[in-house]
Every structure is written in C-alpha cells, then in structure tokens.
Coordinates of C-alpha atoms in Angstrom, one line a residue:
M1 CA 109.7 85.7 136.5
T2 CA 107.9 87.8 133.9
K3 CA 110.7 89.3 131.9
F4 CA 112.9 87.2 129.6
T5 CA 116.0 88.2 127.6
G6 CA 116.1 87.1 124.0
Y7 CA 118.7 87.3 121.2
V8 CA 118.3 87.6 117.4
G9 CA 120.9 86.6 114.8
T10 CA 120.7 88.5 111.6
Y11 CA 122.1 88.9 108.1
T12 CA 124.2 92.1 108.2
K13 CA 122.6 93.6 105.2
G14 CA 121.1 97.1 105.1
N15 CA 121.3 98.7 108.5
S16 CA 121.8 95.4 110.5
K17 CA 124.8 95.5 112.8
G18 CA 124.9 91.9 114.1
I19 CA 123.3 90.2 117.1
Y20 CA 120.4 92.0 118.8
S21 CA 118.9 91.6 122.2
F22 CA 115.3 92.2 123.3
T23 CA 113.1 91.9 126.4
L24 CA 109.9 89.9 126.5
D25 CA 107.6 91.2 129.2
T26 CA 105.0 88.4 129.7
E27 CA 103.0 90.4 132.3
N28 CA 102.3 93.2 129.7
E29 CA 102.6 90.8 126.7
K30 CA 105.1 93.0 124.9
I31 CA 108.5 92.9 123.3
S32 CA 110.7 96.0 123.9
D33 CA 114.3 97.3 124.4
V34 CA 115.6 96.0 121.1
K35 CA 119.3 96.9 120.8
V36 CA 122.6 95.7 119.3
A37 CA 124.3 93.2 121.7
A38 CA 127.3 92.5 119.5
Q39 CA 128.6 93.6 116.1
L40 CA 129.5 90.7 113.9
E41 CA 129.2 89.8 110.2
N42 CA 126.2 87.6 109.3
P43 CA 125.6 86.0 112.8
T44 CA 122.6 84.2 111.3
Y45 CA 122.4 81.5 114.0
V46 CA 123.1 81.7 117.7
T47 CA 122.8 79.4 120.7
V48 CA 123.0 80.0 124.5
S49 CA 124.8 77.8 127.0
S50 CA 122.6 76.0 129.5
N51 CA 124.0 78.1 132.4
N52 CA 123.3 81.4 130.5
K53 CA 126.9 82.5 130.8
Y54 CA 127.9 82.2 127.1
L55 CA 126.4 82.8 123.7
Y56 CA 127.8 81.1 120.6
S57 CA 127.3 82.4 117.0
V58 CA 128.1 81.4 113.5
A59 CA 130.6 83.9 112.3
K60 CA 131.9 85.4 109.0
Q61 CA 135.0 87.5 108.6
G62 CA 136.1 88.3 105.0
D63 CA 136.5 85.0 103.2
Q64 CA 136.6 83.0 106.4
G65 CA 133.8 81.4 108.5
G66 CA 133.5 79.6 111.8
I67 CA 132.3 80.2 115.4
A68 CA 132.4 83.1 117.8
A69 CA 132.1 82.9 121.6
Y70 CA 130.7 85.6 123.8
S71 CA 130.2 86.1 127.5
I72 CA 126.7 87.3 128.5
N73 CA 126.3 90.2 131.0
G74 CA 123.6 88.9 133.3
D75 CA 122.4 92.4 134.1
T76 CA 122.4 94.1 130.7
G77 CA 122.3 91.2 128.3
E78 CA 125.3 92.7 126.5
L79 CA 127.8 90.4 124.8
S80 CA 131.6 90.5 125.2
E81 CA 133.7 88.5 122.7
I82 CA 135.8 85.7 124.1
N83 CA 137.3 84.3 121.0
K84 CA 136.7 83.1 117.4
Q85 CA 137.7 80.0 115.5
L86 CA 137.7 80.9 111.7
F87 CA 138.5 78.9 108.7
P88 CA 138.8 79.5 104.9
G89 CA 135.5 79.2 103.0
G90 CA 131.9 80.2 103.7
S91 CA 130.3 80.7 107.0
P92 CA 128.3 78.0 108.8
C93 CA 124.5 78.1 109.0
Y94 CA 123.9 76.3 112.4
V95 CA 125.6 76.1 115.8
S96 CA 124.8 74.1 118.9
V97 CA 126.5 73.4 122.2
D98 CA 125.9 70.6 124.7
S99 CA 124.4 71.1 128.1
S100 CA 127.8 70.8 129.9
N101 CA 129.3 73.5 127.5
E102 CA 132.1 71.2 126.5
T103 CA 131.3 70.4 122.8
A104 CA 130.1 72.7 120.0
A105 CA 128.9 71.5 116.6
L106 CA 128.6 73.5 113.4
A107 CA 126.9 72.8 110.0
Y108 CA 128.2 74.4 106.8
Y109 CA 125.5 74.6 104.1
H110 CA 127.8 75.6 101.2
Q111 CA 130.6 73.2 102.0
G112 CA 128.4 70.3 103.0
T113 CA 130.4 69.7 106.2
V114 CA 129.9 69.2 109.9
Q115 CA 132.5 70.4 112.4
S116 CA 133.0 69.9 116.1
F117 CA 135.0 71.7 118.8
K118 CA 136.0 71.3 122.4
V119 CA 134.8 74.2 124.5
N120 CA 136.3 75.2 127.9
P121 CA 133.2 75.0 130.2
E122 CA 134.7 77.4 132.7
T123 CA 135.8 80.2 130.4
G124 CA 133.5 79.6 127.4
K125 CA 136.4 79.7 125.0
V126 CA 136.2 77.6 121.9
N127 CA 139.3 75.5 121.4
A128 CA 140.7 74.1 118.1
A129 CA 138.4 72.0 115.9
V130 CA 138.4 68.3 116.7
S131 CA 136.4 66.8 113.7
L132 CA 135.6 68.0 110.2
I133 CA 133.4 65.7 108.2
E134 CA 132.5 66.2 104.6
H135 CA 129.2 64.7 103.3
K136 CA 129.0 63.3 99.8
G137 CA 126.1 62.9 97.4
S138 CA 123.3 64.8 95.8
G139 CA 119.5 64.8 95.3
P140 CA 117.0 65.0 92.4
N141 CA 116.4 68.7 92.8
K142 CA 119.1 70.0 90.4
D143 CA 118.8 73.6 91.6
R144 CA 119.0 72.9 95.3
Q145 CA 120.6 69.4 95.7
D146 CA 123.6 69.6 93.3
K147 CA 125.7 68.5 96.3
S148 CA 125.7 68.0 100.0
H149 CA 124.2 70.9 102.0
A150 CA 124.4 70.3 105.7
H151 CA 121.8 72.5 107.3
F152 CA 121.7 71.4 111.0
S153 CA 124.0 70.0 113.6
G154 CA 122.5 69.5 117.1
F155 CA 122.6 67.1 120.0
T156 CA 120.2 64.3 120.7
P157 CA 118.4 64.6 124.1
D158 CA 120.8 62.1 125.7
E159 CA 123.7 64.0 124.1
K160 CA 125.4 60.7 123.1
Y161 CA 125.1 61.8 119.4
V162 CA 125.2 64.8 117.1
V163 CA 122.5 64.8 114.4
A164 CA 123.3 66.3 111.1
I165 CA 120.5 67.1 108.7
D166 CA 121.6 67.3 105.0
L167 CA 119.2 69.1 102.7
G168 CA 121.3 68.3 99.6
T169 CA 121.4 64.5 100.0
D170 CA 118.1 63.9 101.8
K171 CA 119.9 62.3 104.7
I172 CA 119.8 62.4 108.5
I173 CA 123.2 61.3 109.8
T174 CA 123.9 60.5 113.4
Y175 CA 127.4 60.9 114.8
E176 CA 128.5 59.4 118.2
V177 CA 130.3 62.1 120.3
K178 CA 133.3 61.3 122.4
D179 CA 135.6 64.1 123.7
A180 CA 134.1 66.2 120.9
E181 CA 135.1 63.8 118.2
L182 CA 132.4 62.7 115.8
T183 CA 132.1 59.1 114.5
E184 CA 129.3 58.1 112.1
A185 CA 126.7 55.9 113.9
S186 CA 123.6 55.8 111.7
T187 CA 122.1 57.2 108.5
L188 CA 118.5 57.5 107.4
T189 CA 117.6 58.5 103.9
V190 CA 114.3 60.3 103.7
H191 CA 112.0 60.9 100.6
A192 CA 114.1 61.9 97.6
G193 CA 113.9 65.7 96.9
S194 CA 112.2 66.5 100.3
G195 CA 115.3 68.5 101.4
P196 CA 115.3 68.0 105.2
R197 CA 116.4 71.1 107.1
H198 CA 115.9 71.1 110.9
I199 CA 114.9 68.6 113.6
G200 CA 113.3 68.9 117.0
F201 CA 112.8 66.2 119.7
H202 CA 109.8 65.4 121.9
P203 CA 110.5 65.8 125.6
N204 CA 110.1 62.1 126.0
G205 CA 113.3 61.6 124.0
K206 CA 111.6 58.9 121.8
F207 CA 109.9 61.0 119.1
A208 CA 111.6 63.5 116.7
Y209 CA 110.2 65.7 114.0
V210 CA 112.1 67.0 110.9
M211 CA 111.0 70.0 108.8
T212 CA 111.7 69.6 105.1
E213 CA 112.6 72.8 103.2
L214 CA 111.9 71.7 99.6
S215 CA 108.7 69.7 100.1
N216 CA 107.3 71.7 103.0
E217 CA 106.5 68.6 105.1
V218 CA 107.1 67.4 108.7
I219 CA 108.5 64.0 109.1
A220 CA 107.6 62.2 112.3
L221 CA 110.3 59.9 113.5
V222 CA 111.0 57.4 116.2
Y223 CA 114.5 57.8 117.8
N224 CA 116.4 54.8 119.1
S225 CA 118.9 56.1 121.7
A226 CA 120.7 52.7 121.8
D227 CA 122.3 53.1 118.4
G228 CA 121.3 56.7 117.4
S229 CA 119.0 55.5 114.6
F230 CA 115.7 57.0 113.4
T231 CA 112.7 55.3 111.9
E232 CA 110.2 57.1 109.7
Q233 CA 106.5 57.1 110.8
Q234 CA 104.7 59.8 108.9
Y235 CA 105.0 62.6 106.3
I236 CA 102.5 65.4 106.7
F237 CA 102.3 68.7 104.7
A238 CA 102.9 71.9 106.6
I239 CA 101.1 74.1 104.0
P240 CA 97.6 73.7 102.4
G241 CA 97.4 71.4 99.4
D242 CA 96.0 74.1 97.2
F243 CA 98.9 76.5 97.8
K244 CA 100.9 76.4 94.6
E245 CA 103.3 79.4 95.0
N246 CA 106.9 79.1 96.2
S247 CA 107.1 78.0 99.9
Q248 CA 110.1 76.6 101.8
G249 CA 110.0 75.0 105.2
S250 CA 112.1 76.8 107.9
A251 CA 112.2 76.1 111.6
I252 CA 110.5 73.4 113.7
H253 CA 110.0 73.4 117.5
I254 CA 108.0 71.3 120.0
S255 CA 106.1 72.7 123.0
P256 CA 107.6 72.0 126.4
D257 CA 104.7 69.7 127.3
G258 CA 105.2 67.7 124.2
K259 CA 101.7 68.2 123.0
F260 CA 102.3 70.3 119.9
V261 CA 104.7 70.7 116.9
Y262 CA 105.1 74.1 115.3
A263 CA 106.6 74.4 111.8
G264 CA 107.5 77.6 109.8
N265 CA 106.8 78.1 106.2
R266 CA 108.5 80.8 104.1
G267 CA 106.4 81.8 101.2
H268 CA 103.1 80.7 102.7
D269 CA 104.4 82.9 105.5
S270 CA 102.8 80.9 108.3
I271 CA 103.4 78.7 111.3
A272 CA 101.6 75.3 111.0
V273 CA 100.4 73.9 114.3
F274 CA 100.1 70.1 114.8
S275 CA 98.9 68.1 117.8
I276 CA 101.0 65.1 118.8
D277 CA 99.5 61.7 119.7
Q278 CA 101.3 60.9 122.9
D279 CA 101.3 57.2 122.4
T280 CA 102.4 57.0 118.8
G281 CA 104.0 60.4 118.1
L282 CA 101.9 60.8 115.0
L283 CA 100.7 64.3 114.0
E284 CA 97.4 65.9 113.2
L285 CA 97.0 69.4 111.7
V286 CA 95.4 72.0 114.1
E287 CA 95.8 75.3 112.1
Y288 CA 97.9 77.6 110.1
T289 CA 98.7 81.0 111.6
S290 CA 100.0 84.0 109.6
T291 CA 103.4 85.3 110.5
E292 CA 102.3 88.9 109.8
G293 CA 105.4 89.4 107.5
N294 CA 107.5 88.0 104.8
W295 CA 109.8 84.9 104.9
P296 CA 109.6 83.7 108.5
R297 CA 113.1 82.3 109.0
D298 CA 112.8 81.1 112.6
F299 CA 110.7 81.3 115.8
V300 CA 111.1 80.3 119.4
L301 CA 109.0 79.4 122.4
D302 CA 109.7 81.5 125.4
P303 CA 110.9 79.9 128.6
S304 CA 107.3 79.8 130.1
G305 CA 106.1 77.9 127.0
K306 CA 103.2 80.4 126.8
Y307 CA 104.5 82.6 124.0
I308 CA 106.2 82.3 120.6
V309 CA 108.4 84.9 118.9
A310 CA 108.8 84.6 115.2
S311 CA 111.2 86.4 112.9
N312 CA 110.3 87.6 109.4
Q313 CA 113.6 88.0 107.5
E314 CA 112.4 90.1 104.5
T315 CA 110.0 92.5 106.3
G316 CA 112.4 92.9 109.3
N317 CA 109.9 92.3 112.0
L318 CA 109.5 90.1 115.1
V319 CA 106.0 88.8 115.9
L320 CA 104.8 87.9 119.4
Y321 CA 102.1 85.3 119.8
S322 CA 100.3 84.0 122.9
R323 CA 99.9 80.2 122.9
N324 CA 96.8 78.3 124.0
E325 CA 98.4 75.5 126.0
Q326 CA 95.2 73.3 125.6
T327 CA 94.6 73.7 121.9
G328 CA 98.1 74.8 120.7
K329 CA 96.6 77.7 118.7
L330 CA 98.4 81.0 118.4
K331 CA 97.1 84.5 118.8
V332 CA 99.0 87.6 117.5
L333 CA 99.8 90.1 120.2
Q334 CA 102.4 92.3 118.5
S335 CA 103.8 92.4 115.0
D336 CA 105.7 95.7 114.7
V337 CA 109.0 94.9 116.5
A338 CA 111.7 96.1 114.1
V339 CA 114.9 94.0 113.7
P340 CA 116.7 94.2 110.3
Y341 CA 117.0 90.9 108.4
P342 CA 116.3 88.7 111.5
V343 CA 117.1 85.0 111.2
C344 CA 117.4 83.0 114.5
V345 CA 115.7 83.8 117.8
K346 CA 116.8 82.4 121.1
F347 CA 116.0 83.1 124.8
L348 CA 118.2 82.8 127.9
N349 CA 117.3 79.6 129.7
Q350 CA 115.3 79.5 132.9

C-alpha cells in the first residue's frame, strides 16, 4: 500500500472547522486532499481504534468538555458522529483507547483529572464514565505548576495499566485497569519543575521515554510490567545548551524498529532525533531538524515507518519528512500543506 489516510485535530480558531483528513502518497512522497472530516469545537487530540472503524476525539461544547466518537468511512475517510459524553468544565487534552476498543481514557489539563469510559467495541459508542480521578499537588514553577495538570492518559503496551503524565505535579502515575475502572498502582516523581508531558514506549515493552514540557528534556525509563512501575535511567536535553529563548517540549514518538526516539520542541521549532542503545535503553543525540514553521505541537510516523508528518500550530502547516531508517535522520520533502491551527496528527492503522 502506498497511500495512507491521516487525521489532524485542531484548535477551532480562525477558519478552522474541526477534524481534518489528508492523504499521504508515499510513492510520490506528497500530502494532498486536505479536507474537513468532521466539524467539532477544539478537537485538539484524536485517536483511531486498532480496527480503523472508529475515531475518538476530545470534545468541547459550550462550557462542557468530554469525548466524541465517530465511525470512519473506509472509502472516503469521512467521519460520522456516533455519540458524545460531555461534562461541566474544560475540555480534555488527551484521549486514548485500548486495542480491543473497550476502554477509553481522557486527561484533563485544566482540572487535573483522569477519566475512563467503557466503550462498545461493536458499535464504537462511548458509554458512561467509570472512573474520574483528581490529582493533587503542585510544583516549583509557579506559573505552570500551581496545581495538577494531567497532560496524558494512555495504555501501557500490555494494556494492564493506564499511565497518566502530570505536568503540574512532576508525576507519572500508573493505574491498573479492570472493566475500565482505574486503581492507582504506582507513582514516580521526576525532577522538580521538569513538567512531564507525554510518554512513548519502546516496541520491546521494557523501555519508555517521557518528554518534559518545561525543561525540554527526554527522560529514559525502564518499565516493570509486573507492578506498573517506572525507574529513571537518564535525562537528556532535546534542545541545544546554548538556546536560551522560550522553548517547550511537545510530542515524543519511537520508531517502529525501536532504534530512534523523536522529540518535538516548540520555540526551538525542531524535532530532536536520538538513537537508542538496544541493551540499555539509553539515548544519544543524532541531530535537530527544523520543523519549517512555528510551534510544532505534534508529529506522527506513518504506518510504513519511513515518513514523519509534523504539525506547526501557529503557522498552520503540516511538514512531510522522509526518514533514514539506518541513521534516523529526517529530510524535508514538503512544508506547505495548509491546515489551520493543527495540533494532533494520526494515521489509520495498517
């Protein structure tokens, strides 16, 4: 297969309408056919079910926030709403669903909460919330860590646990999942003021990597699937030491072969590339690559693992890179793909 369908979640400011779809043609190395797939307020983060039948988005509607479920038209990529689950308060910033499409998890940045839902795997419908957990605490950065700010809620590779990353309290909290109910299993406190944001797992299921937003570092961790705990191994900067302007870490992803970590920097406007020692999980910097735009909020590796698509929120453009699978280095192929206020990028699974 040479053509892959992708989706972009956006802030619905300016002329943005909601969730956009696009096509990546790997034969011609080009992104095209950008169009509105569904109209929704601030669908900043989306995820796709493993069977490609359903897409789930964070949702906002007036003074309520929650999750929206869509069915995916396999021919056109268009989205049809199934249902929403909305609650008073701000909208969430992250959504994930397990591989069986039975449990969904949300993280709410402003409320400092993590929420889980049962999902009907046959219809894609999101049922009533099962768990709502409020984090407590703060961090030394008075501007950004006045209280809990949950920024990520995703499943471990074995799907026994949901991992919550809390920027406000510098904590990585693991919850055991049973019938969509969350029970705290383990907590790791990382460096004070680092502001952890997102996590990615190595394909071997033993190593994990956290991107910090406030200190612009990658934390290399060892994951223990027996109890859901993490152990710190390494902190490595994702921006040059002499860069003194404002920069905030964004997304982090690991190549499918487990050889490289990619980390986004908003402000330095780059993707940092690190090689992974396959025995220890430790990282070594390979290069920084410009994102050809302003404020790279997210990026994604395509299903072939040979390309990366990055989203620049403030300049409203997607950037297509080819990826050298031996060195990990990136080469810009296209940087003029217009999508207003893009945040999250996801592909249908292969």
